[in-house]
Amino acid sequence: MNNFFSVAGKIAVVTGGSSGIGAMIARGFVENGVKTYITSRKLEQLQHTADELSALGECIAIQSDLSTMAGVDAFADEMLKRESKIDILINNAGAVWGAPIEDFPESGWDKVMDLNVKSIFFLSKRLLPALREAGETDEPSRIVNIASVNGITHPHMNNYSYSASKAAVIQLTRHMAADLRPSNVNINGIAPGFFPSKMTKHVMEHEQKFSNNLPARRIGELADVAGTAIYLCSRASNYVCGHTVVLDGGQVANAG
């Protein structure tokens, strides 16, 4: 039973890794001995996060724009130039759009779907050779797709494309896992509730009120999401396949 939760020595890619949940996962990896590549669109913030994490271990920043196929291909090409084997891919990059249903624009729908769903599928596809090269029968490589509780229950917000995209991520996780696990690539997901991020800034202004309505009586913290990601990328979860872990302090359980 020794080292069941160890990820030391692995190579990971974390998209949307400059802030929020992505940065939390990246930090957990770096502190536990994972060579971690982070990517996002804004170079200054990305490099700042990489510099901070590099004080704890090995973290490398590569700028990308995964909202377009050209951006997905460019990032994948750069990663495959640098690494022939990739143990872990965390598909976390995402966008949100809010508007009343009567005013919801096609551009807001397409922007969210392209980044939140399309990029997950095509980046995973492009990095499959390196993931398969790293995977073994008793130690498969990992893909972890970041979904959301908004893809499971009514969000009570006007983020229609976001909630639809996250429901799609949960189904895509199941579908890809069933097809790819025989080739030593294991896929699961995480559906976070409220964690501090740019996307949840409007809720964080009322953090105490929101926390009081959660069974856990608090919002998510770094250890919660980093620990869950480490579990899903370690030997301890080898037999967990195609599932999305709800990480929400009881929000979904408490939904009426």
Short mmCIF file of N, CA and C in Angstrom, two decimals, residues 84-182:
data_model
loop_
_atom_site.label_atom_id
_atom_site.label_comp_id
_atom_site.label_asym_id
_atom_site.label_seq_id
_atom_site.Cartn_x
_atom_site.Cartn_y
_atom_site.Cartn_z
N SER A 84 8.13 13.55 -25.12
CA SER A 84 7.62 12.39 -25.87
C SER A 84 6.63 11.59 -25.04
N LYS A 85 6.67 11.78 -23.71
CA LYS A 85 5.74 11.12 -22.80
C LYS A 85 5.08 12.17 -21.91
N ILE A 86 3.78 12.09 -21.77
CA ILE A 86 3.03 12.95 -20.87
C ILE A 86 2.17 12.05 -19.99
N ASP A 87 2.36 12.15 -18.68
CA ASP A 87 1.63 11.29 -17.75
C ASP A 87 0.24 11.82 -17.42
N ILE A 88 0.10 13.14 -17.40
CA ILE A 88 -1.14 13.75 -16.89
C ILE A 88 -1.53 14.94 -17.77
N LEU A 89 -2.79 14.98 -18.17
CA LEU A 89 -3.36 16.16 -18.83
C LEU A 89 -4.57 16.61 -18.04
N ILE A 90 -4.52 17.82 -17.52
CA ILE A 90 -5.65 18.42 -16.82
C ILE A 90 -6.30 19.43 -17.76
N ASN A 91 -7.49 19.11 -18.25
CA ASN A 91 -8.23 20.00 -19.14
C ASN A 91 -9.09 20.94 -18.31
N ASN A 92 -8.52 22.10 -17.99
CA ASN A 92 -9.19 23.04 -17.09
C ASN A 92 -9.57 24.36 -17.75
N ALA A 93 -8.95 24.71 -18.87
CA ALA A 93 -9.23 26.01 -19.49
C ALA A 93 -10.72 26.14 -19.78
N GLY A 94 -11.28 27.29 -19.44
CA GLY A 94 -12.71 27.47 -19.65
C GLY A 94 -13.12 28.92 -19.69
N ALA A 95 -14.33 29.14 -20.17
CA ALA A 95 -14.89 30.48 -20.26
C ALA A 95 -16.35 30.43 -19.82
N VAL A 96 -16.89 31.58 -19.48
CA VAL A 96 -18.29 31.67 -19.09
C VAL A 96 -18.92 32.88 -19.76
N TRP A 97 -20.22 32.83 -19.96
CA TRP A 97 -20.96 33.96 -20.55
C TRP A 97 -22.33 33.99 -19.89
N GLY A 98 -22.76 35.15 -19.50
CA GLY A 98 -24.07 35.28 -18.89
C GLY A 98 -24.92 36.33 -19.58
N ALA A 99 -26.17 36.00 -19.85
CA ALA A 99 -27.13 36.95 -20.44
C ALA A 99 -28.52 36.34 -20.34
N PRO A 100 -29.55 37.17 -20.22
CA PRO A 100 -30.92 36.63 -20.23
C PRO A 100 -31.15 35.83 -21.50
N ILE A 101 -32.01 34.81 -21.42
CA ILE A 101 -32.21 33.93 -22.57
C ILE A 101 -32.67 34.70 -23.81
N GLU A 102 -33.45 35.79 -23.57
CA GLU A 102 -33.94 36.56 -24.73
C GLU A 102 -32.81 37.30 -25.44
N ASP A 103 -31.72 37.57 -24.73
CA ASP A 103 -30.62 38.36 -25.30
C ASP A 103 -29.35 37.54 -25.53
N PHE A 104 -29.39 36.24 -25.24
CA PHE A 104 -28.16 35.44 -25.28
C PHE A 104 -27.64 35.37 -26.72
N PRO A 105 -26.39 35.83 -26.96
CA PRO A 105 -25.88 35.90 -28.32
C PRO A 105 -25.23 34.59 -28.79
N GLU A 106 -25.25 34.37 -30.07
CA GLU A 106 -24.57 33.21 -30.65
C GLU A 106 -23.08 33.24 -30.33
N SER A 107 -22.50 34.44 -30.32
CA SER A 107 -21.06 34.55 -30.04
C SER A 107 -20.74 34.04 -28.64
N GLY A 108 -21.63 34.32 -27.67
CA GLY A 108 -21.42 33.85 -26.30
C GLY A 108 -21.57 32.35 -26.20
N TRP A 109 -22.47 31.80 -26.99
CA TRP A 109 -22.64 30.34 -27.01
C TRP A 109 -21.40 29.68 -27.59
N ASP A 110 -20.96 30.18 -28.76
CA ASP A 110 -19.84 29.55 -29.46
C ASP A 110 -18.52 29.70 -28.70
N LYS A 111 -18.29 30.87 -28.10
CA LYS A 111 -17.04 31.08 -27.36
C LYS A 111 -16.89 30.06 -26.24
N VAL A 112 -17.97 29.85 -25.49
CA VAL A 112 -17.92 28.94 -24.35
C VAL A 112 -17.81 27.49 -24.81
N MET A 113 -18.59 27.10 -25.80
CA MET A 113 -18.54 25.72 -26.28
C MET A 113 -17.19 25.38 -26.90
N ASP A 114 -16.62 26.32 -27.63
CA ASP A 114 -15.33 26.06 -28.28
C ASP A 114 -14.23 25.80 -27.27
N LEU A 115 -14.18 26.60 -26.21
CA LEU A 115 -13.11 26.44 -25.22
C LEU A 115 -13.43 25.32 -24.23
N ASN A 116 -14.67 25.27 -23.75
CA ASN A 116 -15.00 24.34 -22.67
C ASN A 116 -15.18 22.90 -23.11
N VAL A 117 -15.54 22.68 -24.38
CA VAL A 117 -15.80 21.32 -24.85
C VAL A 117 -14.89 20.94 -26.02
N LYS A 118 -14.92 21.74 -27.06
CA LYS A 118 -14.17 21.40 -28.28
C LYS A 118 -12.67 21.29 -28.01
N SER A 119 -12.13 22.23 -27.23
CA SER A 119 -10.69 22.21 -26.99
C SER A 119 -10.28 20.99 -26.17
N ILE A 120 -11.15 20.55 -25.25
CA ILE A 120 -10.85 19.35 -24.46
C ILE A 120 -10.68 18.14 -25.37
N PHE A 121 -11.62 17.97 -26.28
CA PHE A 121 -11.58 16.82 -27.16
C PHE A 121 -10.36 16.85 -28.07
N PHE A 122 -10.13 17.99 -28.71
CA PHE A 122 -9.07 18.03 -29.71
C PHE A 122 -7.67 18.13 -29.11
N LEU A 123 -7.51 18.76 -27.94
CA LEU A 123 -6.20 18.74 -27.31
C LEU A 123 -5.89 17.33 -26.80
N SER A 124 -6.87 16.66 -26.22
CA SER A 124 -6.65 15.28 -25.78
C SER A 124 -6.27 14.40 -26.97
N LYS A 125 -6.97 14.59 -28.07
CA LYS A 125 -6.67 13.83 -29.29
C LYS A 125 -5.24 14.05 -29.74
N ARG A 126 -4.80 15.31 -29.76
CA ARG A 126 -3.46 15.62 -30.25
C ARG A 126 -2.36 15.09 -29.32
N LEU A 127 -2.64 15.07 -28.01
CA LEU A 127 -1.63 14.62 -27.06
C LEU A 127 -1.69 13.12 -26.77
N LEU A 128 -2.62 12.42 -27.40
CA LEU A 128 -2.77 10.99 -27.16
C LEU A 128 -1.49 10.18 -27.40
N PRO A 129 -0.71 10.45 -28.45
CA PRO A 129 0.51 9.66 -28.63
C PRO A 129 1.43 9.72 -27.42
N ALA A 130 1.60 10.90 -26.84
CA ALA A 130 2.48 11.04 -25.67
C ALA A 130 1.84 10.44 -24.43
N LEU A 131 0.53 10.53 -24.30
CA LEU A 131 -0.17 9.92 -23.16
C LEU A 131 -0.11 8.39 -23.25
N ARG A 132 -0.30 7.86 -24.44
CA ARG A 132 -0.21 6.40 -24.61
C ARG A 132 1.20 5.91 -24.38
N GLU A 133 2.18 6.70 -24.79
CA GLU A 133 3.58 6.32 -24.59
C GLU A 133 3.92 6.25 -23.10
N ALA A 134 3.30 7.10 -22.30
CA ALA A 134 3.58 7.13 -20.86
C ALA A 134 2.80 6.06 -20.10
N GLY A 135 1.64 5.65 -20.61
CA GLY A 135 0.76 4.75 -19.88
C GLY A 135 1.20 3.31 -19.91
N GLU A 136 0.96 2.62 -18.79
CA GLU A 136 1.22 1.19 -18.68
C GLU A 136 -0.02 0.52 -18.09
N THR A 137 -0.10 -0.78 -18.21
CA THR A 137 -1.29 -1.49 -17.75
C THR A 137 -1.59 -1.23 -16.28
N ASP A 138 -0.54 -1.28 -15.44
CA ASP A 138 -0.75 -1.08 -14.01
C ASP A 138 -0.52 0.36 -13.57
N GLU A 139 -0.21 1.24 -14.51
CA GLU A 139 -0.02 2.67 -14.20
C GLU A 139 -0.37 3.48 -15.45
N PRO A 140 -1.68 3.59 -15.75
CA PRO A 140 -2.08 4.33 -16.95
C PRO A 140 -1.78 5.82 -16.82
N SER A 141 -1.62 6.46 -17.95
CA SER A 141 -1.56 7.92 -17.93
C SER A 141 -2.97 8.45 -17.63
N ARG A 142 -3.06 9.74 -17.34
CA ARG A 142 -4.33 10.29 -16.88
C ARG A 142 -4.75 11.52 -17.68
N ILE A 143 -6.05 11.60 -17.95
CA ILE A 143 -6.69 12.84 -18.37
C ILE A 143 -7.75 13.14 -17.32
N VAL A 144 -7.74 14.36 -16.81
CA VAL A 144 -8.78 14.81 -15.88
C VAL A 144 -9.45 16.04 -16.47
N ASN A 145 -10.75 15.92 -16.74
CA ASN A 145 -11.52 17.02 -17.32
C ASN A 145 -12.25 17.78 -16.21
N ILE A 146 -12.09 19.09 -16.20
CA ILE A 146 -12.74 19.90 -15.16
C ILE A 146 -14.13 20.32 -15.65
N ALA A 147 -15.15 19.77 -15.01
CA ALA A 147 -16.54 20.08 -15.32
C ALA A 147 -17.03 21.13 -14.32
N SER A 148 -18.25 20.99 -13.83
CA SER A 148 -18.81 21.92 -12.85
C SER A 148 -20.12 21.36 -12.32
N VAL A 149 -20.46 21.73 -11.09
CA VAL A 149 -21.78 21.37 -10.58
C VAL A 149 -22.88 22.01 -11.42
N ASN A 150 -22.54 23.08 -12.15
CA ASN A 150 -23.53 23.71 -13.03
C ASN A 150 -23.96 22.79 -14.17
N GLY A 151 -23.18 21.76 -14.43
CA GLY A 151 -23.56 20.77 -15.44
C GLY A 151 -24.39 19.64 -14.87
N ILE A 152 -24.70 19.71 -13.57
CA ILE A 152 -25.45 18.64 -12.90
C ILE A 152 -26.78 19.14 -12.38
N THR A 153 -26.78 20.33 -11.76
CA THR A 153 -28.01 20.90 -11.20
C THR A 153 -28.27 22.27 -11.81
N HIS A 154 -29.45 22.81 -11.57
CA HIS A 154 -29.80 24.14 -12.09
C HIS A 154 -28.86 25.18 -11.46
N PRO A 155 -28.18 25.98 -12.28
CA PRO A 155 -27.21 26.94 -11.73
C PRO A 155 -27.85 28.15 -11.03
N HIS A 156 -29.13 28.42 -11.34
CA HIS A 156 -29.79 29.64 -10.85
C HIS A 156 -29.02 30.89 -11.29
N MET A 157 -28.46 30.81 -12.48
CA MET A 157 -27.80 31.94 -13.14
C MET A 157 -28.13 31.84 -14.62
N ASN A 158 -27.86 32.91 -15.36
CA ASN A 158 -28.19 32.89 -16.79
C ASN A 158 -26.98 32.50 -17.65
N ASN A 159 -26.24 31.51 -17.18
CA ASN A 159 -25.03 31.05 -17.87
C ASN A 159 -25.34 29.81 -18.72
N TYR A 160 -26.23 29.96 -19.68
CA TYR A 160 -26.79 28.82 -20.40
C TYR A 160 -25.74 27.99 -21.14
N SER A 161 -24.85 28.65 -21.85
CA SER A 161 -23.84 27.90 -22.60
C SER A 161 -22.84 27.24 -21.66
N TYR A 162 -22.57 27.86 -20.53
CA TYR A 162 -21.64 27.29 -19.57
C TYR A 162 -22.19 26.00 -18.97
N SER A 163 -23.43 26.04 -18.49
CA SER A 163 -24.00 24.84 -17.87
C SER A 163 -24.13 23.72 -18.89
N ALA A 164 -24.52 24.07 -20.12
CA ALA A 164 -24.62 23.05 -21.18
C ALA A 164 -23.25 22.47 -21.51
N SER A 165 -22.23 23.32 -21.53
CA SER A 165 -20.88 22.85 -21.85
C SER A 165 -20.36 21.91 -20.78
N LYS A 166 -20.65 22.19 -19.51
CA LYS A 166 -20.14 21.35 -18.44
C LYS A 166 -20.88 20.02 -18.37
N ALA A 167 -22.16 20.00 -18.73
CA ALA A 167 -22.87 18.73 -18.86
C ALA A 167 -22.24 17.91 -19.99
N ALA A 168 -21.85 18.58 -21.06
CA ALA A 168 -21.19 17.90 -22.17
C ALA A 168 -19.84 17.33 -21.74
N VAL A 169 -19.11 18.06 -20.91
CA VAL A 169 -17.81 17.57 -20.43
C VAL A 169 -17.98 16.28 -19.63
N ILE A 170 -19.02 16.20 -18.82
CA ILE A 170 -19.26 14.99 -18.02
C ILE A 170 -19.53 13.80 -18.92
N GLN A 171 -20.35 13.97 -19.95
CA GLN A 171 -20.63 12.87 -20.88
C GLN A 171 -19.41 12.54 -21.73
N LEU A 172 -18.67 13.57 -22.17
CA LEU A 172 -17.46 13.34 -22.94
C LEU A 172 -16.44 12.54 -22.13
N THR A 173 -16.36 12.82 -20.85
CA THR A 173 -15.45 12.09 -19.96
C THR A 173 -15.81 10.61 -19.93
N ARG A 174 -17.08 10.30 -19.78
CA ARG A 174 -17.52 8.89 -19.78
C ARG A 174 -17.19 8.22 -21.11
N HIS A 175 -17.54 8.89 -22.19
CA HIS A 175 -17.38 8.32 -23.53
C HIS A 175 -15.91 8.05 -23.86
N MET A 176 -15.06 9.06 -23.64
CA MET A 176 -13.64 8.91 -23.94
C MET A 176 -12.99 7.86 -23.03
N ALA A 177 -13.41 7.82 -21.77
CA ALA A 177 -12.81 6.87 -20.83
C ALA A 177 -13.05 5.43 -21.28
N ALA A 178 -14.27 5.14 -21.69
CA ALA A 178 -14.59 3.78 -22.13
C ALA A 178 -13.78 3.37 -23.35
N ASP A 179 -13.53 4.33 -24.24
CA ASP A 179 -12.81 4.02 -25.48
C ASP A 179 -11.30 3.97 -25.29
N LEU A 180 -10.75 4.79 -24.38
CA LEU A 180 -9.30 4.94 -24.30
C LEU A 180 -8.65 4.16 -23.17
N ARG A 181 -9.42 3.71 -22.17
CA ARG A 181 -8.79 2.97 -21.07
C ARG A 181 -8.07 1.70 -21.54
N PRO A 182 -8.57 0.98 -22.55
CA PRO A 182 -7.82 -0.20 -23.02
C PRO A 182 -6.43 0.12 -23.57
#
